Tab-separated table of C-alpha atoms and ligand atoms in Angstrom:
chain	number	residue	atom	x	y	z
T	1	UNK	CA	78.060	100.440	114.883
T	2	UNK	CA	80.074	102.405	112.925
T	3	UNK	CA	79.539	102.384	108.688
T	4	UNK	CA	82.023	103.494	106.501
T	5	UNK	CA	81.083	104.657	102.571
T	6	UNK	CA	83.905	106.088	100.097
T	7	UNK	CA	82.411	107.269	96.523
T	8	UNK	CA	85.419	106.942	94.602
T	9	UNK	CA	83.971	103.195	93.636
T	10	UNK	CA	81.620	105.101	91.294
T	11	UNK	CA	84.528	105.661	88.757
T	12	UNK	CA	85.081	101.739	88.924
T	13	UNK	CA	82.274	100.367	86.093
T	14	UNK	CA	83.200	97.413	84.653
T	15	UNK	CA	80.633	97.046	81.485
T	16	UNK	CA	81.201	93.987	80.482
T	17	UNK	CA	82.430	89.852	81.855
T	18	UNK	CA	82.311	87.328	79.299
T	19	UNK	CA	80.438	84.015	79.434
T	20	UNK	CA	80.365	81.616	77.292
T	21	UNK	CA	81.870	83.148	74.730
T	22	UNK	CA	79.636	85.974	74.719
T	23	UNK	CA	79.819	89.548	76.491
T	24	UNK	CA	77.240	90.113	79.284
T	25	UNK	CA	76.623	92.983	81.261
T	26	UNK	CA	78.475	93.216	83.783
T	27	UNK	CA	76.667	92.452	87.190
T	28	UNK	CA	78.964	94.242	90.178
T	29	UNK	CA	77.664	98.060	89.295
T	30	UNK	CA	77.863	101.620	90.812
T	31	UNK	CA	74.148	101.367	92.758
T	32	UNK	CA	74.742	98.233	94.650
T	33	UNK	CA	76.599	100.750	96.864
T	34	UNK	CA	74.784	103.811	96.426
T	35	UNK	CA	70.888	102.176	96.653
T	36	UNK	CA	72.417	100.622	100.024
T	37	UNK	CA	73.826	103.966	100.838
T	38	UNK	CA	70.779	105.768	100.338
T	39	UNK	CA	68.750	103.262	101.893
T	40	UNK	CA	71.377	102.976	105.211
T	41	UNK	CA	70.585	107.182	105.930
T	42	UNK	CA	66.591	106.966	105.045
T	43	UNK	CA	66.372	104.444	107.793
T	44	UNK	CA	68.581	106.896	110.294
T	45	UNK	CA	71.801	105.223	109.978
T	46	UNK	CA	74.939	107.445	109.739
T	47	UNK	CA	77.306	106.663	107.007
T	48	UNK	CA	80.715	108.033	107.733
T	49	UNK	CA	83.409	108.623	105.118
T	50	UNK	CA	86.916	107.098	104.911
T	51	UNK	CA	90.156	108.371	106.059
T	52	UNK	CA	92.891	106.153	106.392
T	53	UNK	CA	94.847	103.894	103.543
T	54	UNK	CA	95.612	100.352	103.494
T	55	UNK	CA	99.902	100.280	104.772
T	56	UNK	CA	100.657	98.010	101.127
T	57	UNK	CA	102.617	96.144	103.830
T	58	UNK	CA	99.288	94.838	104.750
T	59	UNK	CA	98.006	94.035	101.353
T	60	UNK	CA	101.729	92.207	100.755
T	61	UNK	CA	101.345	90.641	103.927
T	62	UNK	CA	97.799	88.852	102.496
T	63	UNK	CA	98.390	88.768	98.489
T	64	UNK	CA	101.308	87.507	96.943
T	65	UNK	CA	103.623	91.388	96.414
T	66	UNK	CA	104.298	89.735	92.473
T	67	UNK	CA	100.954	90.226	92.859
T	68	UNK	CA	100.181	93.205	94.030
T	69	UNK	CA	103.106	94.852	92.052
T	70	UNK	CA	100.923	93.169	89.109
T	71	UNK	CA	97.103	95.432	89.813
T	72	UNK	CA	100.084	98.271	90.316
T	73	UNK	CA	101.410	98.418	87.242
T	74	UNK	CA	97.533	97.275	85.297
T	75	UNK	CA	97.711	95.352	82.312
T	76	UNK	CA	97.273	96.589	78.739
T	77	UNK	CA	94.530	94.321	78.536
T	78	UNK	CA	90.737	94.384	80.098
T	79	UNK	CA	90.621	89.880	80.023
T	80	UNK	CA	93.254	87.204	79.747
T	81	UNK	CA	93.749	85.056	76.817
T	82	UNK	CA	95.815	82.476	78.056
T	83	UNK	CA	95.767	80.542	81.499
T	84	UNK	CA	99.013	78.845	82.871
T	85	UNK	CA	98.544	75.124	81.624
T	86	UNK	CA	101.989	73.386	82.652
T	87	UNK	CA	103.753	72.896	86.186
T	88	UNK	CA	107.295	73.411	84.712
T	89	UNK	CA	107.329	77.339	85.299
T	90	UNK	CA	105.319	77.622	87.955
T	91	UNK	CA	107.578	79.608	89.599
T	92	UNK	CA	109.270	81.600	86.708
T	93	UNK	CA	110.053	85.490	86.025
T	94	UNK	CA	107.396	85.952	83.335
T	95	UNK	CA	108.037	89.262	81.275
T	96	UNK	CA	105.297	88.879	79.043
T	97	UNK	CA	102.045	91.217	79.942
T	98	UNK	CA	99.170	88.556	78.501
T	99	UNK	CA	100.979	85.933	80.275
T	100	UNK	CA	101.291	87.127	83.296
T	101	UNK	CA	97.208	88.547	83.367
T	102	UNK	CA	96.739	84.846	82.713
T	103	UNK	CA	98.682	83.866	85.170
T	104	UNK	CA	97.292	85.973	88.407
T	105	UNK	CA	93.504	85.852	86.789
T	106	UNK	CA	90.991	83.026	86.931
T	107	UNK	CA	88.054	84.252	85.539
T	108	UNK	CA	86.676	85.992	82.069
T	109	UNK	CA	84.831	88.406	84.842
T	110	UNK	CA	86.965	90.402	86.857
T	111	UNK	CA	88.472	93.208	83.851
T	112	UNK	CA	91.369	95.268	84.478
T	113	UNK	CA	90.741	98.909	83.927
T	114	UNK	CA	92.781	101.594	84.085
T	115	UNK	CA	92.376	103.067	87.517
T	116	UNK	CA	91.640	99.270	89.160
T	117	UNK	CA	94.958	99.671	91.985
T	118	UNK	CA	93.525	102.542	93.625
T	119	UNK	CA	89.916	101.106	93.625
T	120	UNK	CA	90.910	97.645	95.208
T	121	UNK	CA	93.187	99.681	97.587
T	122	UNK	CA	90.448	102.343	98.129
T	123	UNK	CA	87.750	99.194	98.869
T	124	UNK	CA	90.613	97.407	101.054
T	125	UNK	CA	91.097	100.764	103.386
T	126	UNK	CA	87.286	100.748	104.340
T	127	UNK	CA	87.208	97.627	106.082
T	128	UNK	CA	90.937	98.390	107.467
T	129	UNK	CA	90.049	101.826	109.053
T	130	UNK	CA	87.698	99.586	110.638
T	131	UNK	CA	89.290	96.717	111.969
T	132	UNK	CA	92.249	99.436	113.024
T	133	UNK	CA	88.968	101.230	115.623
T	134	UNK	CA	87.648	97.640	116.994
T	135	UNK	CA	91.380	97.208	117.492
T	136	UNK	CA	91.829	99.952	119.590
T	137	UNK	CA	88.551	99.499	121.026
T	138	UNK	CA	86.866	102.788	119.552
T	139	UNK	CA	83.988	100.303	118.353
T	140	UNK	CA	82.217	96.941	118.831
T	141	UNK	CA	80.991	96.615	115.344
T	142	UNK	CA	81.791	97.621	111.966
T	143	UNK	CA	80.390	97.731	108.955
T	144	UNK	CA	82.369	98.475	105.258
T	145	UNK	CA	80.197	100.074	102.418
T	146	UNK	CA	82.444	98.798	99.545
T	147	UNK	CA	83.241	97.415	96.336
T	148	UNK	CA	84.659	95.757	94.086
T	149	UNK	CA	83.776	92.759	97.080
T	150	UNK	CA	87.059	90.791	97.503
T	151	UNK	CA	85.651	86.872	98.800
T	152	UNK	CA	87.153	85.423	95.353
T	153	UNK	CA	90.593	87.027	95.292
T	154	UNK	CA	93.581	84.524	96.363
T	155	UNK	CA	96.922	85.125	97.483
T	156	UNK	CA	98.547	85.577	93.859
T	157	UNK	CA	94.982	85.782	91.803
T	158	UNK	CA	92.063	87.829	91.277
T	159	UNK	CA	89.002	86.914	89.775
T	160	UNK	CA	85.238	86.999	90.962
T	161	UNK	CA	84.565	90.494	90.243
T	162	UNK	CA	87.567	90.867	93.377
T	163	UNK	CA	90.815	92.295	93.086
T	164	UNK	CA	92.341	92.858	96.767
T	165	UNK	CA	90.756	90.620	99.743
T	166	UNK	CA	88.714	93.228	101.797
T	167	UNK	CA	88.333	90.287	104.211
T	168	UNK	CA	91.199	88.694	104.324
T	169	UNK	CA	93.126	91.626	104.856
T	170	UNK	CA	91.425	93.150	107.323
T	171	UNK	CA	92.101	89.629	109.540
T	172	UNK	CA	95.094	89.871	109.168
T	173	UNK	CA	95.144	93.227	110.878
T	174	UNK	CA	93.072	92.016	113.703
T	175	UNK	CA	95.157	88.731	113.530
T	176	UNK	CA	97.863	90.823	115.093
T	177	UNK	CA	96.518	90.893	118.285
T	178	UNK	CA	94.276	87.940	118.500
T	179	UNK	CA	92.236	85.254	117.132
T	180	UNK	CA	90.075	85.605	114.256
T	181	UNK	CA	87.072	83.922	112.824
T	182	UNK	CA	85.842	84.610	109.361
T	183	UNK	CA	81.980	84.225	108.906
T	184	UNK	CA	81.412	84.124	104.907
T	185	UNK	CA	77.564	84.450	104.212
T	186	UNK	CA	77.880	85.268	100.926
T	187	UNK	CA	76.117	83.087	98.345
T	188	UNK	CA	79.579	81.580	96.716
T	189	UNK	CA	82.318	80.396	98.482
T	190	UNK	CA	85.110	82.644	99.952
T	191	UNK	CA	87.523	80.797	98.068
T	192	UNK	CA	89.570	83.649	98.656
T	193	UNK	CA	89.861	84.238	101.732
T	194	UNK	CA	90.299	79.769	102.003
T	195	UNK	CA	93.320	79.982	99.938
T	196	UNK	CA	95.236	82.729	102.408
T	197	UNK	CA	94.524	81.426	105.998
T	198	UNK	CA	94.390	78.253	104.950
T	199	UNK	CA	97.754	76.491	106.760
T	200	UNK	CA	96.455	79.066	109.682
T	201	UNK	CA	95.452	78.256	112.947
T	202	UNK	CA	94.765	81.580	114.590
T	203	UNK	CA	93.022	82.539	111.754
T	204	UNK	CA	88.556	80.461	111.558
T	205	UNK	CA	87.377	80.676	107.589
T	206	UNK	CA	83.813	79.107	108.266
T	207	UNK	CA	81.733	80.105	104.917
T	208	UNK	CA	78.402	78.986	103.783
T	209	UNK	CA	77.775	78.797	100.100
T	210	UNK	CA	76.203	76.944	97.515
T	211	UNK	CA	77.278	73.926	96.383
T	212	UNK	CA	80.228	73.988	93.791
T	213	UNK	CA	79.012	71.570	91.734
T	214	UNK	CA	76.172	74.356	91.274
T	215	UNK	CA	77.262	76.951	90.911
T	216	UNK	CA	80.416	79.341	90.781
T	217	UNK	CA	83.977	79.369	91.880
T	218	UNK	CA	82.997	75.663	91.086
T	219	UNK	CA	86.903	74.318	92.157
T	220	UNK	CA	86.617	74.791	95.761
T	221	UNK	CA	84.072	75.510	98.856
T	222	UNK	CA	83.863	71.899	99.146
T	223	UNK	CA	82.951	69.800	102.344
T	224	UNK	CA	86.150	67.556	103.044
T	225	UNK	CA	88.792	71.108	102.691
T	226	UNK	CA	89.477	71.794	106.160
T	227	UNK	CA	92.883	72.941	105.860
T	228	UNK	CA	96.423	72.271	106.259
T	229	UNK	CA	98.917	72.493	108.854
T	230	UNK	CA	98.284	74.254	111.818
T	231	UNK	CA	95.047	75.004	109.860
T	232	UNK	CA	94.034	71.666	110.159
T	233	UNK	CA	89.946	71.856	111.000
T	234	UNK	CA	90.205	76.157	110.657
T	235	UNK	CA	88.774	75.829	107.591
T	236	UNK	CA	85.206	74.699	107.672
T	237	UNK	CA	82.556	74.433	104.958
T	238	UNK	CA	79.119	73.829	104.247
T	239	UNK	CA	77.805	73.458	100.772
T	240	UNK	CA	74.327	73.769	100.748
T	241	UNK	CA	71.549	73.341	97.546
T	242	UNK	CA	69.683	75.082	95.104
T	243	UNK	CA	66.299	76.252	96.420
T	244	UNK	CA	67.706	76.246	100.484
T	245	UNK	CA	65.272	77.933	103.109
T	246	UNK	CA	65.257	80.240	106.164
T	247	UNK	CA	64.916	77.305	107.891
T	248	UNK	CA	67.445	74.970	106.557
T	249	UNK	CA	70.171	78.155	106.191
T	250	UNK	CA	69.167	78.816	109.915
T	251	UNK	CA	69.996	74.942	110.980
T	252	UNK	CA	73.456	75.732	109.177
T	253	UNK	CA	74.134	78.949	110.761
T	254	UNK	CA	74.018	77.849	114.368
T	255	UNK	CA	76.286	75.308	113.714
T	256	UNK	CA	78.531	77.648	112.653
T	257	UNK	CA	78.482	79.028	115.408
T	258	UNK	CA	78.903	75.731	117.521
T	259	UNK	CA	82.208	76.542	116.062
T	260	UNK	CA	82.921	79.634	116.423
T	261	UNK	CA	81.942	79.187	119.997
T	262	UNK	CA	84.436	76.391	120.617
T	263	UNK	CA	87.469	78.303	118.927
T	264	UNK	CA	86.741	81.700	120.712
T	265	UNK	CA	88.218	83.884	118.894
T	266	UNK	CA	89.280	87.452	120.431
T	267	UNK	CA	87.448	88.694	116.882
T	268	UNK	CA	84.589	88.492	113.944
T	269	UNK	CA	84.887	88.888	110.496
T	270	UNK	CA	81.573	88.599	108.215
T	271	UNK	CA	81.621	88.886	104.703
T	272	UNK	CA	78.275	89.716	104.027
T	273	UNK	CA	76.823	89.098	100.148
T	274	UNK	CA	72.761	89.702	100.143
T	275	UNK	CA	72.822	86.667	96.754
T	276	UNK	CA	71.406	84.288	98.940
T	277	UNK	CA	68.345	86.421	98.858
T	278	UNK	CA	65.278	84.374	96.577
T	279	UNK	CA	65.046	87.321	94.470
T	280	UNK	CA	68.888	87.322	93.511
T	281	UNK	CA	69.930	87.276	89.706
T	282	UNK	CA	72.591	84.971	90.202
T	283	UNK	CA	71.870	83.022	93.476
T	284	UNK	CA	69.738	79.593	93.861
T	285	UNK	CA	68.679	80.118	97.563
T	286	UNK	CA	65.169	81.218	98.724
T	287	UNK	CA	65.976	83.074	101.630
T	288	UNK	CA	63.969	86.396	102.455
T	289	UNK	CA	64.222	90.007	102.781
T	290	UNK	CA	62.620	89.765	106.780
T	291	UNK	CA	65.604	86.480	107.766
T	292	UNK	CA	68.678	88.657	107.050
T	293	UNK	CA	67.004	90.181	110.833
T	294	UNK	CA	66.919	87.189	112.696
T	295	UNK	CA	70.229	85.591	110.588
T	296	UNK	CA	72.462	89.414	112.055
T	297	UNK	CA	70.476	88.780	115.735
T	298	UNK	CA	72.003	85.220	115.745
T	299	UNK	CA	75.763	85.907	114.622
T	300	UNK	CA	75.279	89.171	117.403
T	301	UNK	CA	74.096	86.536	120.094
T	302	UNK	CA	77.892	85.870	120.210
T	303	UNK	CA	78.764	88.863	121.479
T	304	UNK	CA	82.557	89.671	119.738
T	305	UNK	CA	83.448	93.007	118.131
T	306	UNK	CA	82.558	91.947	114.610
T	307	UNK	CA	83.694	93.537	111.300
T	308	UNK	CA	80.893	92.938	108.905
T	309	UNK	CA	81.892	93.379	104.796
T	310	UNK	CA	79.820	93.862	101.793
T	311	UNK	CA	80.960	91.275	99.664
T	312	UNK	CA	77.712	90.295	96.489
T	313	UNK	CA	74.250	90.569	96.441
T	314	UNK	CA	72.936	91.142	92.803
T	315	UNK	CA	69.305	92.371	92.959
T	316	UNK	CA	70.239	96.512	93.565
T	317	UNK	CA	67.123	97.112	93.840
T	318	UNK	CA	66.699	95.360	96.776
T	319	UNK	CA	70.176	95.211	98.479
T	320	UNK	CA	69.408	98.069	100.890
T	321	UNK	CA	66.198	97.192	102.216
T	322	UNK	CA	68.154	93.799	102.889
T	323	UNK	CA	71.089	95.709	104.282
T	324	UNK	CA	69.163	97.538	106.426
T	325	UNK	CA	67.395	93.830	107.361
T	326	UNK	CA	70.516	92.284	108.373
T	327	UNK	CA	72.159	96.174	110.310
T	328	UNK	CA	68.977	95.949	112.503
T	329	UNK	CA	69.876	92.605	113.378
T	330	UNK	CA	73.219	93.974	115.166
T	331	UNK	CA	71.742	97.284	116.933
S	1	ZN	ZN1	78.602	85.847	95.462
Protein backbone atom coordinates (compact mmCIF):
# COMPACT_ATOMS: atom_id res chain seq x y z
CA UNK A 1 0.00 0.00 0.00
CA UNK A 2 1.26 3.47 -0.84
CA UNK A 3 0.22 6.50 1.24
CA UNK A 4 0.60 10.07 -0.04
CA UNK A 5 0.60 13.31 1.94
CA UNK A 6 1.36 16.97 1.27
CA UNK A 7 1.80 19.73 3.90
CA UNK A 8 0.21 22.35 1.58
CA UNK A 9 -3.17 21.80 3.29
CA UNK A 10 -1.82 23.46 6.47
CA UNK A 11 -2.40 26.88 4.95
CA UNK A 12 -6.09 26.06 4.35
CA UNK A 13 -7.73 27.35 7.53
CA UNK A 14 -11.45 28.14 7.10
CA UNK A 15 -12.39 30.22 10.12
CA UNK A 16 -16.12 29.75 10.20
CA UNK A 17 -19.14 28.28 8.44
CA UNK A 18 -22.61 29.77 8.54
CA UNK A 19 -25.47 27.73 9.96
CA UNK A 20 -28.88 29.21 10.61
CA UNK A 21 -27.50 32.69 9.98
CA UNK A 22 -24.73 32.43 12.59
CA UNK A 23 -21.00 31.86 12.19
CA UNK A 24 -19.91 28.55 13.79
CA UNK A 25 -16.36 27.23 14.21
CA UNK A 26 -15.38 25.41 10.99
CA UNK A 27 -15.20 21.61 11.33
CA UNK A 28 -12.81 20.98 8.42
CA UNK A 29 -9.53 21.84 10.18
CA UNK A 30 -5.83 21.05 9.45
CA UNK A 31 -5.46 18.91 12.62
CA UNK A 32 -7.72 16.29 10.97
CA UNK A 33 -5.00 15.33 8.50
CA UNK A 34 -2.10 15.98 10.88
CA UNK A 35 -3.54 13.62 13.51
CA UNK A 36 -4.08 10.88 10.92
CA UNK A 37 -0.52 11.37 9.68
CA UNK A 38 0.89 11.04 13.24
CA UNK A 39 -1.11 7.86 13.91
CA UNK A 40 0.00 6.30 10.62
CA UNK A 41 3.66 6.93 11.39
CA UNK A 42 3.24 5.69 14.99
CA UNK A 43 1.71 2.48 13.66
CA UNK A 44 4.55 1.80 11.22
CA UNK A 45 2.97 3.01 7.97
CA UNK A 46 5.27 4.78 5.54
CA UNK A 47 3.90 8.18 4.49
CA UNK A 48 5.27 9.52 1.19
CA UNK A 49 5.36 13.06 -0.15
CA UNK A 50 3.57 14.18 -3.28
CA UNK A 51 5.64 14.47 -6.47
CA UNK A 52 3.07 15.06 -9.26
CA UNK A 53 0.38 17.63 -10.05
CA UNK A 54 -3.03 16.90 -11.53
CA UNK A 55 -2.98 18.11 -15.15
CA UNK A 56 -5.48 20.94 -15.59
CA UNK A 57 -6.79 19.06 -18.66
CA UNK A 58 -7.95 16.24 -16.33
CA UNK A 59 -9.64 18.69 -13.93
CA UNK A 60 -11.60 20.27 -16.80
CA UNK A 61 -12.60 16.81 -18.02
CA UNK A 62 -14.16 16.23 -14.60
CA UNK A 63 -15.47 19.74 -13.78
CA UNK A 64 -16.87 22.42 -16.12
CA UNK A 65 -14.16 24.72 -17.39
CA UNK A 66 -16.07 27.87 -16.39
CA UNK A 67 -16.21 26.55 -12.79
CA UNK A 68 -12.50 25.71 -12.75
CA UNK A 69 -11.83 29.23 -14.08
CA UNK A 70 -13.94 30.72 -11.27
CA UNK A 71 -11.95 28.82 -8.60
CA UNK A 72 -8.73 29.90 -10.29
CA UNK A 73 -9.75 33.54 -10.43
CA UNK A 74 -11.04 33.49 -6.84
CA UNK A 75 -13.70 35.73 -5.37
CA UNK A 76 -13.52 38.94 -3.40
CA UNK A 77 -16.30 37.48 -1.25
CA UNK A 78 -15.87 34.78 1.38
CA UNK A 79 -19.39 33.37 1.00
CA UNK A 80 -22.18 33.88 -1.53
CA UNK A 81 -25.15 36.00 -0.55
CA UNK A 82 -27.52 35.24 -3.46
CA UNK A 83 -28.24 31.98 -5.29
CA UNK A 84 -29.62 31.45 -8.84
CA UNK A 85 -33.40 31.76 -8.69
CA UNK A 86 -34.61 31.42 -12.29
CA UNK A 87 -33.94 29.01 -15.17
CA UNK A 88 -34.14 31.89 -17.70
CA UNK A 89 -30.47 32.88 -17.56
CA UNK A 90 -28.84 29.54 -16.81
CA UNK A 91 -26.53 29.58 -19.83
CA UNK A 92 -25.68 33.29 -19.67
CA UNK A 93 -22.13 34.32 -18.86
CA UNK A 94 -22.32 36.56 -15.82
CA UNK A 95 -19.79 39.29 -15.12
CA UNK A 96 -20.76 40.04 -11.53
CA UNK A 97 -18.48 38.31 -9.03
CA UNK A 98 -21.16 37.90 -6.37
CA UNK A 99 -23.59 36.43 -8.93
CA UNK A 100 -20.96 33.92 -10.03
CA UNK A 101 -20.17 33.07 -6.42
CA UNK A 102 -23.81 32.06 -5.87
CA UNK A 103 -23.91 30.26 -9.21
CA UNK A 104 -20.92 28.05 -8.38
CA UNK A 105 -21.75 27.30 -4.69
CA UNK A 106 -24.57 25.44 -3.00
CA UNK A 107 -24.09 26.18 0.70
CA UNK A 108 -22.61 28.52 3.31
CA UNK A 109 -20.10 26.00 4.65
CA UNK A 110 -17.48 26.30 1.90
CA UNK A 111 -15.57 29.61 1.93
CA UNK A 112 -13.61 31.04 -1.00
CA UNK A 113 -10.25 31.65 0.64
CA UNK A 114 -7.47 33.44 -1.21
CA UNK A 115 -5.28 30.47 -2.15
CA UNK A 116 -8.15 28.06 -2.78
CA UNK A 117 -7.12 26.99 -6.29
CA UNK A 118 -3.63 25.98 -5.14
CA UNK A 119 -5.05 24.16 -2.11
CA UNK A 120 -7.76 22.27 -4.02
CA UNK A 121 -5.37 21.46 -6.88
CA UNK A 122 -2.82 20.00 -4.43
CA UNK A 123 -5.51 17.92 -2.68
CA UNK A 124 -6.56 16.42 -6.02
CA UNK A 125 -2.92 15.79 -6.95
CA UNK A 126 -2.55 13.25 -4.12
CA UNK A 127 -5.36 11.17 -5.59
CA UNK A 128 -4.10 11.76 -9.13
CA UNK A 129 -0.55 10.59 -8.45
CA UNK A 130 -1.82 7.38 -6.84
CA UNK A 131 -4.23 6.78 -9.73
CA UNK A 132 -1.25 7.03 -12.11
CA UNK A 133 0.67 4.46 -10.05
CA UNK A 134 -2.32 2.12 -10.14
CA UNK A 135 -2.66 2.61 -13.92
CA UNK A 136 1.06 1.85 -14.35
CA UNK A 137 0.69 -1.24 -12.12
CA UNK A 138 3.27 0.10 -9.66
CA UNK A 139 0.86 -0.34 -6.73
CA UNK A 140 -2.34 -2.29 -5.97
CA UNK A 141 -3.66 -0.09 -3.14
CA UNK A 142 -3.21 3.63 -2.49
CA UNK A 143 -4.39 5.95 0.28
CA UNK A 144 -4.58 9.68 -0.35
CA UNK A 145 -4.29 11.67 2.91
CA UNK A 146 -5.89 14.78 1.48
CA UNK A 147 -7.93 17.82 2.43
CA UNK A 148 -10.04 19.67 1.56
CA UNK A 149 -12.31 16.69 0.82
CA UNK A 150 -13.96 16.37 -2.58
CA UNK A 151 -17.03 14.17 -2.86
CA UNK A 152 -19.60 17.00 -2.49
CA UNK A 153 -18.09 19.07 -5.34
CA UNK A 154 -20.28 18.78 -8.44
CA UNK A 155 -19.37 19.46 -12.08
CA UNK A 156 -19.84 23.17 -11.50
CA UNK A 157 -20.58 23.72 -7.80
CA UNK A 158 -18.58 23.71 -4.62
CA UNK A 159 -20.15 22.81 -1.29
CA UNK A 160 -19.82 20.59 1.78
CA UNK A 161 -16.23 21.84 2.34
CA UNK A 162 -15.32 20.54 -1.18
CA UNK A 163 -13.95 22.43 -4.23
CA UNK A 164 -12.48 19.86 -6.65
CA UNK A 165 -13.79 16.31 -6.52
CA UNK A 166 -10.61 14.34 -5.76
CA UNK A 167 -12.29 10.92 -6.04
CA UNK A 168 -13.99 11.82 -9.33
CA UNK A 169 -10.75 13.20 -10.79
CA UNK A 170 -8.95 9.95 -9.91
CA UNK A 171 -11.85 7.85 -11.25
CA UNK A 172 -11.88 9.92 -14.44
CA UNK A 173 -8.18 9.19 -14.88
CA UNK A 174 -8.57 5.47 -14.14
CA UNK A 175 -11.52 5.20 -16.54
CA UNK A 176 -9.14 5.85 -19.45
CA UNK A 177 -7.96 2.23 -19.08
CA UNK A 178 -11.08 0.35 -17.92
CA UNK A 179 -14.33 0.36 -15.97
CA UNK A 180 -14.28 1.99 -12.52
CA UNK A 181 -16.49 1.39 -9.49
CA UNK A 182 -16.73 4.06 -6.79
CA UNK A 183 -17.85 2.94 -3.33
CA UNK A 184 -18.44 6.03 -1.19
CA UNK A 185 -18.48 5.13 2.54
CA UNK A 186 -18.55 8.69 3.93
CA UNK A 187 -21.47 9.44 6.29
CA UNK A 188 -22.90 11.94 3.78
CA UNK A 189 -24.17 11.27 0.28
CA UNK A 190 -21.48 11.75 -2.38
CA UNK A 191 -23.67 14.13 -4.36
CA UNK A 192 -20.77 15.57 -6.37
CA UNK A 193 -19.55 12.20 -7.59
CA UNK A 194 -23.11 11.20 -8.47
CA UNK A 195 -23.57 14.44 -10.41
CA UNK A 196 -20.31 14.00 -12.36
CA UNK A 197 -20.91 10.38 -13.46
CA UNK A 198 -24.72 10.30 -13.58
CA UNK A 199 -24.90 9.60 -17.33
CA UNK A 200 -21.81 7.40 -17.58
CA UNK A 201 -22.07 3.66 -18.18
CA UNK A 202 -18.40 2.94 -17.54
CA UNK A 203 -18.30 4.31 -13.97
CA UNK A 204 -20.47 2.65 -11.32
CA UNK A 205 -21.23 5.06 -8.46
CA UNK A 206 -22.40 3.59 -5.15
CA UNK A 207 -22.91 5.58 -1.96
CA UNK A 208 -23.86 4.34 1.53
CA UNK A 209 -24.93 7.33 3.62
CA UNK A 210 -27.31 9.04 6.03
CA UNK A 211 -30.88 9.32 4.74
CA UNK A 212 -31.10 12.77 3.05
CA UNK A 213 -34.47 13.31 4.72
CA UNK A 214 -32.42 13.52 7.92
CA UNK A 215 -28.94 14.85 7.01
CA UNK A 216 -26.89 16.98 4.58
CA UNK A 217 -26.81 17.27 1.56
CA UNK A 218 -30.64 16.89 1.79
CA UNK A 219 -31.52 17.23 -1.93
CA UNK A 220 -29.87 14.04 -3.24
CA UNK A 221 -28.97 10.57 -2.04
CA UNK A 222 -32.39 8.94 -2.43
CA UNK A 223 -32.67 5.33 -3.55
CA UNK A 224 -34.61 6.20 -6.70
CA UNK A 225 -31.70 8.21 -8.19
CA UNK A 226 -30.46 5.47 -10.50
CA UNK A 227 -28.58 7.34 -13.27
CA UNK A 228 -29.47 8.55 -16.76
CA UNK A 229 -28.95 7.36 -20.38
CA UNK A 230 -25.95 4.99 -20.46
CA UNK A 231 -25.65 5.59 -16.73
CA UNK A 232 -29.08 4.13 -15.97
CA UNK A 233 -28.66 1.50 -13.25
CA UNK A 234 -25.06 2.63 -12.67
CA UNK A 235 -25.85 4.98 -9.79
CA UNK A 236 -26.89 3.23 -6.60
CA UNK A 237 -27.76 4.95 -3.32
CA UNK A 238 -28.18 3.25 0.04
CA UNK A 239 -29.67 5.80 2.48
CA UNK A 240 -29.51 4.50 6.08
CA UNK A 241 -31.35 5.65 9.23
CA UNK A 242 -30.10 7.44 12.32
CA UNK A 243 -28.31 5.11 14.73
CA UNK A 244 -27.17 2.59 12.07
CA UNK A 245 -25.02 -0.09 13.81
CA UNK A 246 -22.00 -2.12 12.65
CA UNK A 247 -24.26 -5.09 11.84
CA UNK A 248 -26.75 -3.02 9.83
CA UNK A 249 -23.92 -1.30 7.96
CA UNK A 250 -22.18 -4.59 7.19
CA UNK A 251 -25.40 -6.00 5.71
CA UNK A 252 -25.63 -3.00 3.36
CA UNK A 253 -21.93 -3.16 2.50
CA UNK A 254 -22.32 -6.79 1.41
CA UNK A 255 -25.16 -5.79 -0.92
CA UNK A 256 -22.91 -3.17 -2.55
CA UNK A 257 -20.14 -5.72 -3.08
CA UNK A 258 -22.48 -7.93 -5.05
CA UNK A 259 -23.30 -4.96 -7.32
CA UNK A 260 -19.59 -4.23 -7.78
CA UNK A 261 -18.81 -7.87 -8.65
CA UNK A 262 -21.64 -7.91 -11.23
CA UNK A 263 -20.21 -4.74 -12.83
CA UNK A 264 -16.72 -6.29 -13.12
CA UNK A 265 -14.67 -3.09 -12.80
CA UNK A 266 -10.96 -2.94 -13.45
CA UNK A 267 -10.45 -0.36 -10.68
CA UNK A 268 -12.11 0.61 -7.41
CA UNK A 269 -12.17 4.06 -5.78
CA UNK A 270 -13.23 4.33 -2.10
CA UNK A 271 -14.03 7.86 -0.83
CA UNK A 272 -13.45 7.21 2.89
CA UNK A 273 -15.29 9.24 5.56
CA UNK A 274 -14.92 8.43 9.25
CA UNK A 275 -17.90 10.60 10.16
CA UNK A 276 -19.83 7.29 10.36
CA UNK A 277 -18.15 6.77 13.76
CA UNK A 278 -20.41 6.73 16.86
CA UNK A 279 -18.53 9.70 18.39
CA UNK A 280 -18.42 11.93 15.33
CA UNK A 281 -19.79 15.39 16.21
CA UNK A 282 -21.72 15.83 12.94
CA UNK A 283 -22.60 12.20 12.17
CA UNK A 284 -25.32 10.00 13.66
CA UNK A 285 -24.38 6.35 12.96
CA UNK A 286 -23.01 4.00 15.64
CA UNK A 287 -19.96 2.49 13.91
CA UNK A 288 -16.97 1.60 16.10
CA UNK A 289 -13.22 1.93 15.53
CA UNK A 290 -12.77 -1.88 15.36
CA UNK A 291 -15.47 -2.20 12.74
CA UNK A 292 -13.50 -0.14 10.17
CA UNK A 293 -11.01 -2.99 9.93
CA UNK A 294 -13.81 -5.45 9.13
CA UNK A 295 -15.32 -2.98 6.63
CA UNK A 296 -11.97 -2.66 4.85
CA UNK A 297 -11.33 -6.41 4.91
CA UNK A 298 -14.73 -6.99 3.28
CA UNK A 299 -13.92 -4.45 0.53
CA UNK A 300 -10.37 -5.76 0.00
CA UNK A 301 -11.75 -9.28 -0.59
CA UNK A 302 -12.89 -7.97 -3.99
CA UNK A 303 -9.20 -8.06 -4.94
CA UNK A 304 -9.48 -5.09 -7.30
CA UNK A 305 -6.72 -2.40 -7.50
CA UNK A 306 -8.11 0.17 -5.05
CA UNK A 307 -7.59 3.85 -4.40
CA UNK A 308 -8.78 5.02 -0.97
CA UNK A 309 -9.32 8.79 -0.75
CA UNK A 310 -9.79 10.69 2.50
CA UNK A 311 -13.13 12.52 2.72
CA UNK A 312 -14.90 13.49 5.98
CA UNK A 313 -14.58 12.64 9.67
CA UNK A 314 -14.66 15.37 12.31
CA UNK A 315 -13.74 13.82 15.63
CA UNK A 316 -10.16 14.95 15.25
CA UNK A 317 -8.89 12.98 18.27
CA UNK A 318 -10.23 9.66 16.94
CA UNK A 319 -9.52 10.08 13.22
CA UNK A 320 -6.01 8.59 13.43
CA UNK A 321 -7.17 5.40 15.17
CA UNK A 322 -10.09 5.03 12.76
CA UNK A 323 -7.96 5.40 9.63
CA UNK A 324 -5.31 3.03 11.02
CA UNK A 325 -8.04 0.47 11.77
CA UNK A 326 -9.39 0.79 8.21
CA UNK A 327 -6.01 0.57 6.50
CA UNK A 328 -5.04 -2.50 8.58
CA UNK A 329 -7.98 -4.25 6.95
CA UNK A 330 -6.34 -3.67 3.58
CA UNK A 331 -2.90 -5.06 4.45
ZN1 LIG B 1 -19.10 13.44 5.40
